Amino acid sequence: MATGRNHRPATSRSRGIPEATVARLPLYLRALTALSERSVPTVSSEELASAAGVNSAKLRKDFSYLGSYGTRGVGYDVEYLVYQISRELGLTQDWPVVIVGIGNLGAALANYGGFASRGFRVAALIDADPTLSGKPVAGIPVQHTDELEKIISDNGVSIGVIATPAGAAQQVCDRLVGAGVTSILNFAPTVLSVPEGVDVRKVDLSIELQILAFHEQRKAGEEPAGEPETDTAPPAAPPAVAVQKRTGSGPDGDVPAVMPA
Amino acid sequence: MATGRNHRPATSRSRGIPEATVARLPLYLRALTALSERSVPTVSSEELASAAGVNSAKLRKDFSYLGSYGTRGVGYDVEYLVYQISRELGLTQDWPVVIVGIGNLGAALANYGGFASRGFRVAALIDADPTLSGKPVAGIPVQHTDELEKIISDNGVSIGVIATPAGAAQQVCDRLVGAGVTSILNFAPTVLSVPEGVDVRKVDLSIELQILAFHEQRKAGEEPAGEPETDTAPPAAPPAVAVQKRTGSGPDGDVPAVMPA
DNA sequence: CCATCTTTGTGCACGCGTTCACAAAGGCAT
DNA sequence: ATGCCTTTGTGAACGCGTGCACAAAGATGG
């Protein structure tokens, strides 16, 4: 964009950190924090990469985007790197977040320790159920949705977490954005549409499971035969323009009716 | 590996579906299911792409890996596509899963509707806390970790969900794998090491938040000044080879204050 | 039966991310 | 001080994923 396609901005760092690198920085930070707690002074790219579960070359390239920290022949200073990455990620400042939708998941999130630590602070819990209002969850009283805009505004919240049912997610999202939130972490199984400039990250348990199921199925299909087996007896009928909508579920051993209701 | 690098296996489909495509199939499936419930017979790539929040060309290319479903000039048959994608993802069969670690998060997962529907069935809840044993969560009695291997074996479980504290995750993982689980969905903030052939997918709230914080910081840094501001007063000192190891470990919880100075 | 119009399926090019492999840089021993 | 040894930082090649743009396919109306 602004930087064009510069591989490396000459002297200074920062401007163009690739997304993939940003996504790994928290991993490095976690590994480094663990080392820091054990008072390990320095670490090599090989060791750290191993701890973070990545390739060492990748790690070095990632760090090269931040700048030339690290000493050749020695490695990286743990404490210094912790600070630099924290700073780059914006964790040296306090980020108030709100959680909307205090059901099972929302409550679990509120109780999750990972939120409170590392620069994030649960500023408020919000739910549409009036019977929840005032009740404390994880030591924080739940507030009603009516207060949403005021809460966002008063606390200067820019990050919102949506843990509502799918049906309410877009509406909540719109209100959050309208109130000034520019980053959203969405746990509801819905595609959120937001104006430009607003970041949305999605956490979807169902999708993750389905991806696992795909690989699981592929493994199961290859293991027994040990043969490529180009086609596993295609049971399905061709598209056929005029097919009856509800495929009777006859020819297929199992119930295809994937949808519950 | 086994498949080499075939772009598309000539006539037949299936073998080489790109990971990125697999990751989107659940999205399409969800959108299609919604259409199906509204009894919409056919849908164009444009409409469906919009509903799934992706580019229409990408969607068409994704579907082309599955085969040539769809009718030119018309679009895709919703019901048929639902079935095909479900089949490709392995959702036409029943996948028993176990959830290990029934804390706040584990309980939320057990209650999560998305699990029960769409081919997944919570076969068991497992926790190390003996006081939980027998207590029902989401209608399913919690069983003790001692039973883990037997549960996996008896139910033919191949997918495990880890919702334990970080410290226990690797150990639980090893036991799951040892008992025959080959796909793991990990909610614990740890890098799991598993033998080859075992798939691990990670869901990490803390990482997602940190990524959002990064972008949020970048947005905040560009908006007010409107100037790149090449360096925000670098408070840091160079790595400095010979620093004292333990920098006053006092402020551990809050300010990193890791400046060797 | 033919013309037209819609929508799919995909060849192609581009850019990002990953990995290899190595030169440069610095500590350390002698 | 000098040479060796370790480890970083990165140039370059490769492969994957994305998006454009268009030809092929088929439905639809006359």
Short mmCIF file of N, CA, C and O in Angstrom, two decimals, chain A residues 26 30 97 99 103-118 120-122 125 137-140 161 185 187 203, chain B residues 103-106 108 162-167 186-190 202-210:
data_model
loop_
_atom_site.label_atom_id
_atom_site.label_comp_id
_atom_site.label_asym_id
_atom_site.label_seq_id
_atom_site.Cartn_x
_atom_site.Cartn_y
_atom_site.Cartn_z
N PRO A 26 3.08 -13.72 18.59
CA PRO A 26 2.59 -14.16 19.90
C PRO A 26 3.16 -15.51 20.32
O PRO A 26 3.39 -15.74 21.51
N ARG A 30 5.35 -16.05 23.68
CA ARG A 30 5.00 -17.01 24.73
C ARG A 30 6.21 -17.86 25.09
O ARG A 30 6.50 -18.08 26.27
N VAL A 97 -11.16 -4.54 26.74
CA VAL A 97 -12.04 -5.27 25.82
C VAL A 97 -13.39 -5.51 26.47
O VAL A 97 -13.49 -5.58 27.70
N ILE A 99 -16.77 -8.11 26.36
CA ILE A 99 -17.28 -9.39 25.89
C ILE A 99 -18.80 -9.29 25.83
O ILE A 99 -19.44 -8.99 26.83
N GLY A 103 -23.02 -16.23 27.72
CA GLY A 103 -23.54 -17.58 27.88
C GLY A 103 -22.44 -18.47 28.42
O GLY A 103 -21.55 -18.00 29.12
N ASN A 104 -22.51 -19.72 28.07
CA ASN A 104 -21.45 -20.62 28.52
C ASN A 104 -20.08 -20.17 28.03
O ASN A 104 -19.13 -20.10 28.81
N LEU A 105 -20.04 -19.87 26.75
CA LEU A 105 -18.76 -19.49 26.18
C LEU A 105 -18.27 -18.15 26.70
O LEU A 105 -17.12 -18.01 27.11
N GLY A 106 -19.16 -17.18 26.72
CA GLY A 106 -18.79 -15.86 27.19
C GLY A 106 -18.27 -15.90 28.62
O GLY A 106 -17.27 -15.25 28.95
N ALA A 107 -18.92 -16.69 29.44
CA ALA A 107 -18.48 -16.82 30.82
C ALA A 107 -17.10 -17.47 30.88
O ALA A 107 -16.23 -17.06 31.66
N ALA A 108 -16.92 -18.47 30.05
CA ALA A 108 -15.62 -19.15 30.03
C ALA A 108 -14.53 -18.16 29.60
O ALA A 108 -13.43 -18.14 30.16
N LEU A 109 -14.83 -17.34 28.63
CA LEU A 109 -13.87 -16.35 28.17
C LEU A 109 -13.55 -15.35 29.28
O LEU A 109 -12.40 -14.97 29.48
N ALA A 110 -14.60 -14.93 29.97
CA ALA A 110 -14.40 -13.97 31.06
C ALA A 110 -13.48 -14.54 32.13
O ALA A 110 -12.68 -13.83 32.74
N ASN A 111 -13.61 -15.83 32.35
CA ASN A 111 -12.80 -16.48 33.37
C ASN A 111 -11.40 -16.85 32.87
O ASN A 111 -10.52 -17.17 33.67
N TYR A 112 -11.26 -16.82 31.55
CA TYR A 112 -9.99 -17.26 30.98
C TYR A 112 -8.86 -16.34 31.41
O TYR A 112 -8.91 -15.14 31.24
N GLY A 113 -7.85 -16.92 31.98
CA GLY A 113 -6.74 -16.14 32.47
C GLY A 113 -5.98 -15.41 31.39
O GLY A 113 -5.46 -14.31 31.60
N GLY A 114 -5.92 -16.00 30.23
CA GLY A 114 -5.16 -15.42 29.14
C GLY A 114 -5.63 -14.02 28.74
O GLY A 114 -4.90 -13.26 28.13
N PHE A 115 -6.84 -13.71 29.09
CA PHE A 115 -7.36 -12.39 28.77
C PHE A 115 -6.75 -11.34 29.67
O PHE A 115 -6.19 -10.34 29.22
N ALA A 116 -6.87 -11.60 30.95
CA ALA A 116 -6.44 -10.61 31.92
C ALA A 116 -4.95 -10.30 31.79
O ALA A 116 -4.54 -9.15 31.90
N SER A 117 -4.17 -11.31 31.54
CA SER A 117 -2.74 -11.08 31.47
C SER A 117 -2.36 -10.42 30.16
O SER A 117 -3.17 -10.27 29.26
N ARG A 118 -1.14 -10.00 30.09
CA ARG A 118 -0.57 -9.49 28.85
C ARG A 118 -1.32 -8.34 28.21
O ARG A 118 -1.64 -8.38 27.02
N PHE A 120 -4.29 -7.14 28.24
CA PHE A 120 -5.72 -7.09 27.97
C PHE A 120 -6.50 -7.06 29.29
O PHE A 120 -6.14 -7.75 30.24
N ARG A 121 -7.53 -6.26 29.30
CA ARG A 121 -8.32 -6.11 30.51
C ARG A 121 -9.79 -6.17 30.13
O ARG A 121 -10.24 -5.46 29.21
N VAL A 122 -10.51 -7.03 30.79
CA VAL A 122 -11.94 -7.13 30.51
C VAL A 122 -12.63 -5.93 31.14
O VAL A 122 -12.80 -5.85 32.35
N LEU A 125 -18.70 -6.86 30.75
CA LEU A 125 -19.44 -8.00 30.19
C LEU A 125 -20.83 -7.51 29.85
O LEU A 125 -21.48 -6.85 30.66
N VAL A 137 -19.91 -12.15 36.93
CA VAL A 137 -19.28 -13.31 36.28
C VAL A 137 -17.78 -13.03 36.26
O VAL A 137 -17.36 -11.99 35.76
N ALA A 138 -17.03 -13.95 36.81
CA ALA A 138 -15.59 -13.74 36.93
C ALA A 138 -15.30 -12.43 37.65
O ALA A 138 -14.32 -11.74 37.35
N GLY A 139 -16.16 -12.10 38.60
CA GLY A 139 -15.92 -10.91 39.41
C GLY A 139 -16.35 -9.61 38.75
O GLY A 139 -16.17 -8.53 39.30
N ILE A 140 -16.94 -9.72 37.57
CA ILE A 140 -17.34 -8.52 36.86
C ILE A 140 -18.85 -8.56 36.65
O ILE A 140 -19.37 -9.55 36.12
N VAL A 161 -15.34 -8.57 21.81
CA VAL A 161 -15.44 -10.01 21.63
C VAL A 161 -16.91 -10.38 21.56
O VAL A 161 -17.68 -10.04 22.45
N LEU A 185 -13.28 -9.84 17.73
CA LEU A 185 -12.99 -11.27 17.79
C LEU A 185 -14.32 -11.99 17.86
O LEU A 185 -15.05 -11.88 18.84
N PHE A 187 -16.76 -15.20 17.93
CA PHE A 187 -16.92 -16.61 18.24
C PHE A 187 -18.23 -17.17 17.70
O PHE A 187 -18.45 -18.38 17.76
N VAL A 203 -13.14 -17.17 15.33
CA VAL A 203 -12.79 -18.42 15.99
C VAL A 203 -14.01 -19.30 15.91
O VAL A 203 -15.05 -18.99 16.49
N GLY B 103 -13.22 -27.66 32.53
CA GLY B 103 -13.28 -26.43 33.30
C GLY B 103 -14.34 -25.53 32.68
O GLY B 103 -15.31 -26.01 32.10
N ASN B 104 -14.12 -24.26 32.81
CA ASN B 104 -15.07 -23.33 32.20
C ASN B 104 -15.19 -23.55 30.71
O ASN B 104 -16.28 -23.66 30.17
N LEU B 105 -14.04 -23.62 30.09
CA LEU B 105 -14.05 -23.75 28.64
C LEU B 105 -14.58 -25.11 28.20
O LEU B 105 -15.43 -25.19 27.31
N GLY B 106 -14.10 -26.15 28.83
CA GLY B 106 -14.54 -27.49 28.47
C GLY B 106 -16.05 -27.63 28.61
O GLY B 106 -16.71 -28.22 27.74
N ALA B 108 -18.20 -25.22 28.44
CA ALA B 108 -18.81 -24.43 27.38
C ALA B 108 -18.81 -25.20 26.07
O ALA B 108 -19.79 -25.19 25.32
N ILE B 162 -8.72 -30.85 23.51
CA ILE B 162 -7.99 -30.57 24.74
C ILE B 162 -8.34 -29.19 25.25
O ILE B 162 -8.11 -28.20 24.57
N ALA B 163 -8.94 -29.15 26.42
CA ALA B 163 -9.33 -27.88 27.03
C ALA B 163 -8.78 -27.80 28.45
O ALA B 163 -9.39 -27.22 29.34
N THR B 164 -7.63 -28.39 28.64
CA THR B 164 -6.99 -28.41 29.96
C THR B 164 -6.11 -27.17 30.12
O THR B 164 -5.89 -26.43 29.17
N PRO B 165 -5.60 -26.94 31.33
CA PRO B 165 -4.58 -25.91 31.48
C PRO B 165 -3.35 -26.27 30.64
O PRO B 165 -3.15 -27.43 30.28
N ALA B 166 -2.56 -25.25 30.35
CA ALA B 166 -1.41 -25.45 29.47
C ALA B 166 -0.47 -26.53 30.00
O ALA B 166 0.07 -27.34 29.23
N GLY B 167 -0.30 -26.56 31.29
CA GLY B 167 0.66 -27.50 31.87
C GLY B 167 0.33 -28.96 31.63
O GLY B 167 1.22 -29.80 31.55
N ASN B 186 -6.78 -28.29 19.88
CA ASN B 186 -6.13 -27.86 21.12
C ASN B 186 -6.50 -26.44 21.51
O ASN B 186 -6.22 -25.49 20.79
N PHE B 187 -7.12 -26.30 22.66
CA PHE B 187 -7.47 -24.99 23.18
C PHE B 187 -6.47 -24.50 24.21
O PHE B 187 -6.55 -23.36 24.66
N ALA B 188 -5.57 -25.36 24.62
CA ALA B 188 -4.58 -24.95 25.62
C ALA B 188 -3.49 -24.12 24.95
O ALA B 188 -3.08 -24.42 23.84
N PRO B 189 -3.03 -23.07 25.62
CA PRO B 189 -2.02 -22.21 25.02
C PRO B 189 -0.64 -22.83 25.06
O PRO B 189 0.25 -22.36 25.76
N THR B 190 -0.46 -23.89 24.33
CA THR B 190 0.83 -24.57 24.28
C THR B 190 1.05 -25.13 22.88
O THR B 190 0.10 -25.46 22.18
N LYS B 202 -5.09 -25.63 16.34
CA LYS B 202 -4.95 -24.86 17.57
C LYS B 202 -5.96 -23.74 17.58
O LYS B 202 -6.17 -23.07 16.57
N VAL B 203 -6.59 -23.53 18.69
CA VAL B 203 -7.47 -22.38 18.88
C VAL B 203 -6.95 -21.64 20.09
O VAL B 203 -6.95 -22.17 21.20
N ASP B 204 -6.46 -20.43 19.84
CA ASP B 204 -5.78 -19.72 20.92
C ASP B 204 -6.30 -18.30 21.02
O ASP B 204 -5.96 -17.43 20.24
N LEU B 205 -7.11 -18.07 22.03
CA LEU B 205 -7.76 -16.78 22.21
C LEU B 205 -6.73 -15.69 22.39
O LEU B 205 -6.84 -14.60 21.83
N SER B 206 -5.73 -16.00 23.16
CA SER B 206 -4.72 -15.01 23.48
C SER B 206 -3.99 -14.55 22.22
O SER B 206 -3.75 -13.35 22.03
N ILE B 207 -3.67 -15.47 21.35
CA ILE B 207 -2.98 -15.11 20.12
C ILE B 207 -3.85 -14.24 19.23
O ILE B 207 -3.39 -13.25 18.67
N GLU B 208 -5.10 -14.61 19.13
CA GLU B 208 -6.00 -13.82 18.30
C GLU B 208 -6.10 -12.39 18.80
O GLU B 208 -6.07 -11.44 18.02
N LEU B 209 -6.19 -12.26 20.09
CA LEU B 209 -6.26 -10.91 20.67
C LEU B 209 -5.00 -10.12 20.38
O LEU B 209 -5.04 -8.93 20.08
N GLN B 210 -3.87 -10.78 20.48
CA GLN B 210 -2.61 -10.08 20.26
C GLN B 210 -2.47 -9.63 18.81
O GLN B 210 -1.93 -8.56 18.53
#
